[in-house]
XYZ file of C-alpha atoms in Angstrom:
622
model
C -62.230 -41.023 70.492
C -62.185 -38.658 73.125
C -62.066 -35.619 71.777
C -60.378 -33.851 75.152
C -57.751 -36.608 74.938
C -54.976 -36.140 73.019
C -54.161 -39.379 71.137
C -50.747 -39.911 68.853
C -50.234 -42.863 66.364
C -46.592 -43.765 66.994
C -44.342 -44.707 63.852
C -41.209 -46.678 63.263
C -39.459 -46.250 59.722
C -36.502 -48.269 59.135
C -34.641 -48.740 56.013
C -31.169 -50.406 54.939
C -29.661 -49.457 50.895
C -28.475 -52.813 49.353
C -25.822 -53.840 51.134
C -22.554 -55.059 49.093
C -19.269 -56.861 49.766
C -16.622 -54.459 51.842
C -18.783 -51.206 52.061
C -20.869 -50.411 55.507
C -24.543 -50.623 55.773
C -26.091 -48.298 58.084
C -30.103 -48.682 58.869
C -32.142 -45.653 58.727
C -34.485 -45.767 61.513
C -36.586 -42.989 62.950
C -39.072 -42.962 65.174
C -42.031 -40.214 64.844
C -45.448 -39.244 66.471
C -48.388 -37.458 65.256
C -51.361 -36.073 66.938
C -54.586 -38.006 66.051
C -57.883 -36.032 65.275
C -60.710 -38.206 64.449
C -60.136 -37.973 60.627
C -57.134 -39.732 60.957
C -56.199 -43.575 59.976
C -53.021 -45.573 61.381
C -51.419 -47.624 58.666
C -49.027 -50.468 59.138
C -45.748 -50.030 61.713
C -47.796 -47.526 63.917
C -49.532 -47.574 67.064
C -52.066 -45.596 69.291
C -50.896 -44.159 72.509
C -51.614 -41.296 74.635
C -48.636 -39.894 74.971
C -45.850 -38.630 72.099
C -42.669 -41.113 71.820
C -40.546 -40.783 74.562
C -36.592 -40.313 74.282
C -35.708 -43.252 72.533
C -32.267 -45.085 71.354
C -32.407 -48.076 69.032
C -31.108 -51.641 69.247
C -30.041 -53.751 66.131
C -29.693 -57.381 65.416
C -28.808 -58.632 61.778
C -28.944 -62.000 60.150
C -27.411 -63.801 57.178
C -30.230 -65.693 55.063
C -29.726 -68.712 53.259
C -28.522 -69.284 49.823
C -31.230 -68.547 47.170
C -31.310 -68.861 43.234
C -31.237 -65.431 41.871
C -32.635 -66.095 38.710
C -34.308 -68.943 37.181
C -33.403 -68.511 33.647
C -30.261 -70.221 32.990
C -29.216 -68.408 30.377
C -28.574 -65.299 33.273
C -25.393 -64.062 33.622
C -26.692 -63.634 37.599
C -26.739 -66.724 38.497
C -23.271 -67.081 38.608
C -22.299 -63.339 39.064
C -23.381 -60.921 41.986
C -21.345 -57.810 40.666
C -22.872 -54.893 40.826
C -22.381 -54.069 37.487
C -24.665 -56.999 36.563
C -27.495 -55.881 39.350
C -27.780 -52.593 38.293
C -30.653 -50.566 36.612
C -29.005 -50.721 32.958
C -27.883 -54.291 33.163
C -31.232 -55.303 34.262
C -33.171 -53.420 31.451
C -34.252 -50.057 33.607
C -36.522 -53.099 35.439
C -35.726 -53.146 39.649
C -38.347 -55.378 39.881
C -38.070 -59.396 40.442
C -41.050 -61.663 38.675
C -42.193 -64.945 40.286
C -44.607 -67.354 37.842
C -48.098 -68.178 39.344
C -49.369 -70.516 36.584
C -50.126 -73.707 38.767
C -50.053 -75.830 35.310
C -46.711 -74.357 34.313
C -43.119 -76.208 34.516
C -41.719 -72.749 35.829
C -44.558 -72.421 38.632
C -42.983 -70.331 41.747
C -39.709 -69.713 39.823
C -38.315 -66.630 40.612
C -36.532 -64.414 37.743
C -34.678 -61.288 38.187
C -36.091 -59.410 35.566
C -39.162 -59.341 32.765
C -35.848 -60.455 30.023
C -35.223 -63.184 31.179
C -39.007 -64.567 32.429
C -39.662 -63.631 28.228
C -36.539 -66.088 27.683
C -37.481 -68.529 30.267
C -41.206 -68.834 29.561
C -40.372 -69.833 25.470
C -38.640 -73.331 27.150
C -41.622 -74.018 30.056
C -44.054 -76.925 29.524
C -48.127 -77.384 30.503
C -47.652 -79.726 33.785
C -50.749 -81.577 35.848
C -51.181 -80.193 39.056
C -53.550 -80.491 41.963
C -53.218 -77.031 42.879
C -56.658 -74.817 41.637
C -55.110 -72.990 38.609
C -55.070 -69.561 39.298
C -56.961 -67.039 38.301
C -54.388 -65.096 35.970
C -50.928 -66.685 34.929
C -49.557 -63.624 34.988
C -46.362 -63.096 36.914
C -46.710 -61.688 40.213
C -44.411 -58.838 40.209
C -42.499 -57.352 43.315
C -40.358 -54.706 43.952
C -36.435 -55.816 44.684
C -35.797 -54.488 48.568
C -39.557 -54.050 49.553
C -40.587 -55.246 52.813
C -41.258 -59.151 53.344
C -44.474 -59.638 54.591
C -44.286 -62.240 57.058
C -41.517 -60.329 58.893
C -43.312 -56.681 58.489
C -46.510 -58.721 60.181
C -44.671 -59.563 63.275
C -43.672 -55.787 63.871
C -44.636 -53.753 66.711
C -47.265 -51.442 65.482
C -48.084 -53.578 62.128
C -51.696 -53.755 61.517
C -52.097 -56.611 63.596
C -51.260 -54.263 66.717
C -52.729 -51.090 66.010
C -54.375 -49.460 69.204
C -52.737 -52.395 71.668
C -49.066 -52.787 73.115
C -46.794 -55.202 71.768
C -47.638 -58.679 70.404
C -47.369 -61.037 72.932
C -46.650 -63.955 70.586
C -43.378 -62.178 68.941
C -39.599 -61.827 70.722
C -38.136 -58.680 69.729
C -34.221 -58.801 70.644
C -32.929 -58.000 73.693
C -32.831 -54.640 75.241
C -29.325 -52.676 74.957
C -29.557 -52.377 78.396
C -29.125 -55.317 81.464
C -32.799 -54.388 82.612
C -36.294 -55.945 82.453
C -39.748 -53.939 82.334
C -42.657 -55.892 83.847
C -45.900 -55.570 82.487
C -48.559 -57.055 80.430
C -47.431 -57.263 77.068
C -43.991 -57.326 77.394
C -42.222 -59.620 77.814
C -39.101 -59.943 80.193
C -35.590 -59.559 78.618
C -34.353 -62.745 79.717
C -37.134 -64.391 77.125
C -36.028 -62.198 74.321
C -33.028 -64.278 73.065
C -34.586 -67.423 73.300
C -37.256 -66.846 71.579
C -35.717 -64.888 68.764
C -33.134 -67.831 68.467
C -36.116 -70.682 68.190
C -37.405 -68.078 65.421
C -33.852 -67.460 63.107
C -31.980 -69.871 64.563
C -32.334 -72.727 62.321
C -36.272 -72.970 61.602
C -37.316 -75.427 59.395
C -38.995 -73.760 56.549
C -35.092 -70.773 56.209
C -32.153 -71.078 57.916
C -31.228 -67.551 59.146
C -28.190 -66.777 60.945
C -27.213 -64.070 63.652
C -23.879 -62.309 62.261
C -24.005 -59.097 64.574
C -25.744 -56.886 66.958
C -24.000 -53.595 66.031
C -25.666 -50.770 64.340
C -23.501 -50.740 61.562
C -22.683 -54.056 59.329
C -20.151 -54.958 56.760
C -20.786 -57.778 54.316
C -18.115 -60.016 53.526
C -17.776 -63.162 51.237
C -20.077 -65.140 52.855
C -22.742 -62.797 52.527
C -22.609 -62.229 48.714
C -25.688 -63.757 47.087
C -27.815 -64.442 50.324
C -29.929 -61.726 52.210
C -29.993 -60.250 55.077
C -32.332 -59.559 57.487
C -32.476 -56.521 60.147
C -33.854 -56.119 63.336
C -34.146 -52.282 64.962
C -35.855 -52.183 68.423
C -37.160 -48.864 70.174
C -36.596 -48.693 73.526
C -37.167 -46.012 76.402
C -34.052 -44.326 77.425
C -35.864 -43.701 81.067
C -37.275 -46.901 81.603
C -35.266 -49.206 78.976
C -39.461 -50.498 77.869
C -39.650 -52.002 74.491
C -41.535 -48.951 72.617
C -41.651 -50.400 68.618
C -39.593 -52.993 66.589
C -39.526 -53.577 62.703
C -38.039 -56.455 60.631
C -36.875 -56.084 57.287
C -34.882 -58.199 54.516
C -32.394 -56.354 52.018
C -31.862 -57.301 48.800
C -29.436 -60.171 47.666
C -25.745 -58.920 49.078
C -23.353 -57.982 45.738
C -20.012 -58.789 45.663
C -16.956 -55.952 45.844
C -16.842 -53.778 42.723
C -14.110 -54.980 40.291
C -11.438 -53.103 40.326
C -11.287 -49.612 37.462
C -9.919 -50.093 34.521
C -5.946 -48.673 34.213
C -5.824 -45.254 32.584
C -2.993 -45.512 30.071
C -1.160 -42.131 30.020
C 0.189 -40.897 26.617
C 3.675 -39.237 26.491
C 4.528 -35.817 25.472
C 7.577 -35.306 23.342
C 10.073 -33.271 26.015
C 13.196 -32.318 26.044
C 15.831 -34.562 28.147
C 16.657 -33.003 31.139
C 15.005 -31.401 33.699
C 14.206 -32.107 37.931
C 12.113 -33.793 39.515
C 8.964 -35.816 38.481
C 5.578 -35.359 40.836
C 2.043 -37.303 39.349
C -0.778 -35.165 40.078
C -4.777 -35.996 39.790
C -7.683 -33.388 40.397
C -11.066 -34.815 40.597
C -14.980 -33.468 41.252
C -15.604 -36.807 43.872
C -19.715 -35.688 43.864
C -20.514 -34.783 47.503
C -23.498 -37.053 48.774
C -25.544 -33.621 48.911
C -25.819 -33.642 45.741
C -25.594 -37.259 44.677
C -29.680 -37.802 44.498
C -31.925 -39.571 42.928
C -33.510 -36.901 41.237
C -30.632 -35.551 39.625
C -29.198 -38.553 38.508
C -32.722 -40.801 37.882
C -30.809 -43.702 35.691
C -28.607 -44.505 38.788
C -29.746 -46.874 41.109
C -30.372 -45.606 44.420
C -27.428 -47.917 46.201
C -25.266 -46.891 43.959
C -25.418 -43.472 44.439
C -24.741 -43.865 48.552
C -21.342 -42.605 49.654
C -20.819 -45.780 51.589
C -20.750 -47.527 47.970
C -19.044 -44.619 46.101
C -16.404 -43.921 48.987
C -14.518 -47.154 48.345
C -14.738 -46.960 44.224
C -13.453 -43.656 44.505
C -10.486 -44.214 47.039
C -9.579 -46.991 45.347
C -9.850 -45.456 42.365
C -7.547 -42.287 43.221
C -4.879 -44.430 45.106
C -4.454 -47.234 42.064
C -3.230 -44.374 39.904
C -0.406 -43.960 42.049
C -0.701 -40.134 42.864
C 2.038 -38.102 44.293
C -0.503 -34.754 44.671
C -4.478 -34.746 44.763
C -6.741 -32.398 44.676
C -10.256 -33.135 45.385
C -13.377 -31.109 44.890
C -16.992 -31.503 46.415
C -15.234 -33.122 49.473
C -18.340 -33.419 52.139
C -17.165 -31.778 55.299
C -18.180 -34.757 57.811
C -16.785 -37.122 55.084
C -13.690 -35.584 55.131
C -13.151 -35.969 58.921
C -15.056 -39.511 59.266
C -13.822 -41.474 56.095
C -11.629 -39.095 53.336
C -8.453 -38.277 55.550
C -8.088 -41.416 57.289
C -8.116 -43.691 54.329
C -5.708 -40.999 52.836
C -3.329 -40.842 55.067
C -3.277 -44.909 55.589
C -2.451 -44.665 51.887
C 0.041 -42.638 52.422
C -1.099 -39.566 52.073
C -1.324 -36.097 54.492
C -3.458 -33.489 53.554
C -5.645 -30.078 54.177
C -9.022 -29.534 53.396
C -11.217 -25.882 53.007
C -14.870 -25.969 53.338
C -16.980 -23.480 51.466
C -18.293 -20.639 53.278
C -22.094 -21.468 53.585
C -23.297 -22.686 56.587
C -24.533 -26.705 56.289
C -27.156 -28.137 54.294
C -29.580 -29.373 57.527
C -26.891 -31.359 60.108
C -23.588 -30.320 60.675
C -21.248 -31.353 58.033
C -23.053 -31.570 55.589
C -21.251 -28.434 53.125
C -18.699 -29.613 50.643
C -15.147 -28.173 50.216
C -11.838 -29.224 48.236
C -9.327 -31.008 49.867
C -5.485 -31.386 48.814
C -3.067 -33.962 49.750
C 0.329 -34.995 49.507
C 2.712 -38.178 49.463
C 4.327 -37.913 52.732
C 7.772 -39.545 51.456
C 7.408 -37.317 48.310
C 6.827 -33.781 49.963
C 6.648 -32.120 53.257
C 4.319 -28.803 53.801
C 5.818 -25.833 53.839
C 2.737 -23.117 53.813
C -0.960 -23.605 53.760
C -3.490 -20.889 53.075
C -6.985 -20.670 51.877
C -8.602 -18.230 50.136
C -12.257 -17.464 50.541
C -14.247 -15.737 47.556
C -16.857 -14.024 49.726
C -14.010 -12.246 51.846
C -12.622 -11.019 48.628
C -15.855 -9.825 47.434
C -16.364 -8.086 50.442
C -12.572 -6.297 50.256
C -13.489 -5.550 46.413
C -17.118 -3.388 47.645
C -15.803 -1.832 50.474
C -11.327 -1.305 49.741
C -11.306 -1.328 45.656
C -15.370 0.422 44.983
C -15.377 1.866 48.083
C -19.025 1.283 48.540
C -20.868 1.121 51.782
C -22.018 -2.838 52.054
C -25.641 -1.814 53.278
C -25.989 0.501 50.545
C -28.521 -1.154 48.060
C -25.148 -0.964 45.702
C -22.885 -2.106 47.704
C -25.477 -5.084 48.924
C -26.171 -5.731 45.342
C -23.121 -6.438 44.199
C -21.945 -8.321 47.186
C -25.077 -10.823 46.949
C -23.912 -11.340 43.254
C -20.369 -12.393 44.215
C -21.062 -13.855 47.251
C -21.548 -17.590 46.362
C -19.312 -19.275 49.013
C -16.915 -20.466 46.827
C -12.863 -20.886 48.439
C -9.342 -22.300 46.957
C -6.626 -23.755 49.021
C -3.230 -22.772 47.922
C -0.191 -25.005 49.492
C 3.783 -24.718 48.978
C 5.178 -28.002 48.987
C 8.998 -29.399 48.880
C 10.673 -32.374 47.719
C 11.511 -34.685 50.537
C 14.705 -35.671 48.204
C 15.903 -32.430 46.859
C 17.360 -32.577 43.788
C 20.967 -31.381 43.594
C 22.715 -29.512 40.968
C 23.661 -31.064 37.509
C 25.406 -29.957 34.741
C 21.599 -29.937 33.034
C 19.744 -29.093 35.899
C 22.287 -26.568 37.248
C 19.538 -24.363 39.550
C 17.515 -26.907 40.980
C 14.370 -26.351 41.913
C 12.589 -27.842 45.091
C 9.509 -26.416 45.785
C 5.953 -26.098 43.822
C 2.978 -24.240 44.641
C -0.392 -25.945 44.453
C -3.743 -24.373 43.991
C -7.089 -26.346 44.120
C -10.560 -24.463 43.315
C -14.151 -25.159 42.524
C -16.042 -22.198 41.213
C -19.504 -21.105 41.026
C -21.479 -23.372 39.027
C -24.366 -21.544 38.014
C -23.772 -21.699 34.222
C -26.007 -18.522 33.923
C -23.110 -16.307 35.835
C -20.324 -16.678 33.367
C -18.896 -12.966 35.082
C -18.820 -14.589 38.656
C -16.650 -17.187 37.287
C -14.735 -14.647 35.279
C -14.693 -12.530 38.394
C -13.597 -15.599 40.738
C -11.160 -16.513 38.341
C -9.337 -12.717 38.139
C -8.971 -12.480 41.560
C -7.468 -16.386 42.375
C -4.670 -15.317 39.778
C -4.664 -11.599 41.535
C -3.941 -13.668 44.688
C -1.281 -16.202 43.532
C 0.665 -13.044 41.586
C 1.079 -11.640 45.018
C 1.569 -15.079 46.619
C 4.305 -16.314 43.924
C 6.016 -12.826 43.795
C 6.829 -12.804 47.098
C 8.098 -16.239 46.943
C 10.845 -15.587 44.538
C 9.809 -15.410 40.547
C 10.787 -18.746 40.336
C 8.371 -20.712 42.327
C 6.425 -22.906 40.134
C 2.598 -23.212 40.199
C 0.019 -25.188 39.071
C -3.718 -24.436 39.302
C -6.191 -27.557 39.675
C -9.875 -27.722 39.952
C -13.185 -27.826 38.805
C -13.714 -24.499 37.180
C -17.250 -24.811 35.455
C -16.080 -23.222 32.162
C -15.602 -25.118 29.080
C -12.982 -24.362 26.881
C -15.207 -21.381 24.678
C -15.756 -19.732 28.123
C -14.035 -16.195 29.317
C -12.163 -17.980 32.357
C -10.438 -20.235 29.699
C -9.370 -17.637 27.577
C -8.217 -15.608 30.627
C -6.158 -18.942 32.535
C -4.865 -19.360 28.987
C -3.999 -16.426 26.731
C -3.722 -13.709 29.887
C -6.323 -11.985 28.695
C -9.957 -11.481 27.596
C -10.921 -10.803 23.889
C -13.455 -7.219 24.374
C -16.102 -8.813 22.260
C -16.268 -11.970 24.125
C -20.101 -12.873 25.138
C -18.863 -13.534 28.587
C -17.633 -9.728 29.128
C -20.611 -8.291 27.484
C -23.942 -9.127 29.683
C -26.923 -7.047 29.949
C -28.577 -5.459 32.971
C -30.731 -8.026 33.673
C -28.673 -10.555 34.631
C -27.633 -8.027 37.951
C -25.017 -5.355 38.659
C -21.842 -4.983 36.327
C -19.548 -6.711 38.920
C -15.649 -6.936 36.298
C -13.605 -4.141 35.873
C -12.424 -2.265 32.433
C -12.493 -5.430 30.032
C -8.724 -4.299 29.297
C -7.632 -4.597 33.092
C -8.835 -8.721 32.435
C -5.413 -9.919 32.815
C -2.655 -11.478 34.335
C 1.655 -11.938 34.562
C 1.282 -15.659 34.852
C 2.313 -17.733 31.675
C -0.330 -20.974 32.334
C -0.857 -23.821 29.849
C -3.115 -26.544 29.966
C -1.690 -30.007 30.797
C -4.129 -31.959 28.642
C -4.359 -29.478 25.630
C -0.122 -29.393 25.638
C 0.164 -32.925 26.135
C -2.833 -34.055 23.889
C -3.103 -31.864 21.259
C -6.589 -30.487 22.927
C -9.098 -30.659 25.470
C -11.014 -33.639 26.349
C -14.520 -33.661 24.636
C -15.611 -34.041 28.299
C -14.671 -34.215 31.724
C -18.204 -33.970 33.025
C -20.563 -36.360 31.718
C -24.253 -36.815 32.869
C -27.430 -36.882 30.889
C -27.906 -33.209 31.282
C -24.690 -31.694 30.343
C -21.613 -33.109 28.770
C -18.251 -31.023 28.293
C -15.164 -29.856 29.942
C -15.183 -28.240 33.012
C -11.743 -29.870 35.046
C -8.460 -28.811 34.140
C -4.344 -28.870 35.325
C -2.671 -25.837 34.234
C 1.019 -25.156 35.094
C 3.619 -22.349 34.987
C 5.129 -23.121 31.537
C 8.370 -21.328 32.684
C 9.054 -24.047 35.071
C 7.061 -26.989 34.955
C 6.672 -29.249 31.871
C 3.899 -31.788 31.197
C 5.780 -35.243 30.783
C 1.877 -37.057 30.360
C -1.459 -37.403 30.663
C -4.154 -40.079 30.650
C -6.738 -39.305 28.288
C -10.620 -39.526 29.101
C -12.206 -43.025 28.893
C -14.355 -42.802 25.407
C -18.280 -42.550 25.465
C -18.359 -46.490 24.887
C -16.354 -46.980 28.422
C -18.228 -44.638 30.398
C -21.393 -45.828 28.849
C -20.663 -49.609 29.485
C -22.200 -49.737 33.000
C -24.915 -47.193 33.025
C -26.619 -44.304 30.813
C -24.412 -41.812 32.270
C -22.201 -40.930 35.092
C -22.109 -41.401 38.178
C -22.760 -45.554 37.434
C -21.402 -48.581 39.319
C -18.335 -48.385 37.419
C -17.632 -44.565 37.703
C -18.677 -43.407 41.292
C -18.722 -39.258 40.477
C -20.189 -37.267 37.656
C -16.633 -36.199 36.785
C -14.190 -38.190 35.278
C -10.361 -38.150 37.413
C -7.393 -35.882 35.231
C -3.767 -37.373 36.121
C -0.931 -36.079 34.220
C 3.214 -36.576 35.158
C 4.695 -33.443 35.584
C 8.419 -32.481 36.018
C 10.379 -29.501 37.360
C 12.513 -27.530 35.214
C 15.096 -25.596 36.579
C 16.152 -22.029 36.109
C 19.390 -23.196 34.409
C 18.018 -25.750 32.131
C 18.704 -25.717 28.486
């Protein structure tokens, strides 16, 4: 190589999660360049050129393969079934691997099984058979990874390792450009060839009988798709000259069918007094924002399973089969919100406002969670909407309450404590029917007062909980009071306390006991940032939906393999709301049925949903 000419390998990366019945499947293609030195190899799906990739946009074509035996073994509850439940990592024995037998003098030669189980179970029933076939050299089953790349389609690729260092393969047909242009030239071949030769190719070869089903970028499986593969086609091409830059072909794994539908959440009644207004049913739920829905902090979930494309329609469905009247939502994904949350909402039924936190996005834009809070629209209409923000409050607490210069190193040290970008919404709804005066209900009432919060999660900072959790109820006192003493309130959210914690005891006993751990942290862990342990309190009288209705807490409302316990709770103004029911949590052997922990196939978040029925009690109810 020349070493005064620049050279750059050109790569294409494209790859598609397992695709399943109703939920979108979006490739993830990207096309790179590097600069060559003379140390440097190409590898497969790259190409030598002289110049970096130009501007580029990307053209897709997918096809519908034809109907394959999943599993060999008949004794394989996949044969028949293509639920996800049944493909995932724990159903499959932590294996994501398929097994084909190579013995050339066995009965199950070439069979294809879907895991190691059932080629153990299989291989106890196969039988020594003659064969012309040279036996090979080890009998051993020739494993390969579920969703890897099919060779004979990865070899046909521009930039494969049958085209490194030339242009295109003249004996392949990529599809057709996305533009009504052809580029002449000596490997390429015009776009008027393209379909035709793609078509003699998928179109009904003899050895698999592929089918075209779209050309847009983004593909939705349907019936006919469950248990067959499909196959994707993403072509490169100039956005100057419309030339065919790269292409890549690659299958998916077998298509699974919709996700059944979640199991009903029986609600148990509380013993209440007759009487009373009106009845509202109210969920708050942690839906796990996709930033944080990886791999490597949930390892026992499979990889497709943990895409919001999956989870979104588990968790909608989820949330709208309880039959909600108010929901609040935490770790709502900013560009989710705006691109899938609000519109399947509000074709539900449903209007609503969302808050992002304060922190600016994780990479692209959107990509910051928030909480979000909606409505029935022919149960309430809004009335006021406000947010509060937990940094601006910090900041009012160094420089109004301390009275600390913010670029002091005191002021700055404290504000980089409580800073952590947490917010709240806070919304005043009314009843669309407003309930009129009764010789029980003589004052009714018509309105309620919403709050929905996440807090700071670090479970190191118990006082910037304790601290976040003050000032919310500092902020509703003067919110409520000048509402009337009457307005009724209810505080939702994911509050990363358990029930032992200082914010518990504060939410539910209006005060904090001066010995408590939480109150009493050394130096190290920062600047004292709570006030006089005895100014730790509040005027509103809160109870917890689940411990009044249930006797208790949950033993968990957050249940992964690191950390199981209660952080999600409904508390309400006992004054003028009263708990009517609640659903308890699913036990360990529910949440457990589908995968080692949550979020599985069956439960799409990390939290598990609260509902409870709630009823308005009037001023002059006895």
């Amino acid at each position: 190589m020349n070493s005064k000419e620049s050279m750059y390998s050109w790569h294409l990366s494209l790859r598609v999660d397992r695709p399943v019945e109703g939920c979108n499947v979006r490739p993830h293609a990207y096309m790179y360049g590097k600069k060559l030195d003379d140390r440097d190899t190409t590898s497969n799906h790259s190409k030598v050129c002289r110049e970096p990739p130009p501007n580029h946009e990307f053209s897709y074509r997918w096809f519908r393969g034809p109907s394959v035996e999943p599993c060999a073994y008949e004794g394989c509850p996949r044969r028949t079934s293509f639920s996800p439940h049944e493909w995932s990592k724990h159903a499959l024995g932590g294996s994501g691997c398929s097994l084909q037998c190579v013995s050339t003098q066995s009965s199950l030669y070439k069979s294809t099984f879907c895991n190691a189980s059932c080629f153990v179970k299989a291989w106890k029933t196969q039988y020594t058979v003659q064969s012309d076939v040279p036996q090979a050299r080890s009998s051993t089953p020739n494993r390969r990874r579920t969703g890897s790349y099919v060779d004979d389609d990865d070899a046909r690729s521009v930039g494969s390792s049958n085209s490194v260092r030339s242009g295109m393969s003249s004996n392949y047909n990529p599809p057709g450009t996305p533009r009504e242009i052809s580029v002449d030239g000596p490997n390429t071949p015009r776009v008027s060839d393209l379909s035709q030769g793609y078509s003699n190719e998928y179109g009904g070869g003899q050895s698999e009988e592929w089918v075209e089903i779209s050309r847009d970028q983004l593909y939705v499986p349907n019936g006919d798709d469950v248990g067959r593969k499909l196959k994707l086609e993403a072509a490169a091409y100039s956005v100057e000259s419309g030339e065919l830059l790269m292409h890549r072909v690659v299958k998916t794994d077998l298509v699974l069918s919709r996700t059944p539908d979640p199991e009903k959440r029986n609600l148990v009644t509380a013993k209440s007094a007759a009487g009373g207004g009106a009845r509202f049913r109210i969920v708050t739920y942690n839906i796990l924002a996709e930033i944080y829905a990886t791999q490597q902090q949930y390892p026992y979930a499979d990889l497709w399973s943990l895409s919001w494309d999956f989870r979104f329609q588990n968790l909608i469905r989820e949330i709208v089969d309880v039959g909600p009247d108010i929901i609040c939502l935490q770790e709502v994904q900013a560009d989710h919100y705006e691109s899938h949350v609000y519109n399947a909402m509000h074709e539900a039924g449903f209007e609503g406002v969302y808050k992002q936190k304060t922190r600016q996005a994780m990479g692209m834009t959107g990509k910051v969670d928030g909480c979000a809070l909606f409505w029935r629209r022919t149960k309430f209409h809004l009335i006021e909407s406000y947010s509060i923000e937990f940094n601006e409050l910090a900041q009012r607490q160094v420089t109004t309450v301390m009275g600390l210069n913010p670029r002091s190193e005191e002021g700055a040290s404290i504000l980089n404590k409580l800073s952590k970008d947490n917010v709240a919404q806070l919304v005043v709804l009314e009843l669309a029917q407003q309930s009129m005066a009764s010789r029980t209900n003589r004052e009714p009432i018509n309105q309620v007062c919403i709050a929905n919060t996440h807090l700071y999660s670090n479970k190191d900072c118990p006082d910037v909980k304790l601290w976040q959790t003050l000032h919310l109820l500092q902020e509703l006192e003067t919110f409520v009071m000048a509402r009337g003493t009457n307005l009724p309130l209810m505080i939702c959210g994911d509050f990363n306390s358990t029930p032992e914690s200082a914010v518990y005891d504060l939410l539910s006993r209006q005060a904090v006991h001066p010995g408590h751990p939480d109150v009493n942290i050394g130096d190290e862990n920062g600047p004292n940032i709570l006030p006089d342990v005895m100014s730790i309190t509040h005027s509103h009288m809160l109870g917890s939906v689940y411990s009044s209705v249930l006797g208790e807490e949950p033993k968990f409302t957050n249940y992964t393999m690191q950390f199981k316990g209660v952080l999600d709770y409904i508390w309400f103004s006992t004054q003028n709301l009263r708990p009517l029911s609640a659903a308890p949590i699913p036990d360990e052997s529910v949440l457990t049925r589908h995968g080692d922990a949550l979020p599985s196939t069956q439960y799409s978040s990390d939290h598990i949903m609260q509902i409870s029925d709630m009823q308005i009690v009037g001023g002059g109810a006895r």
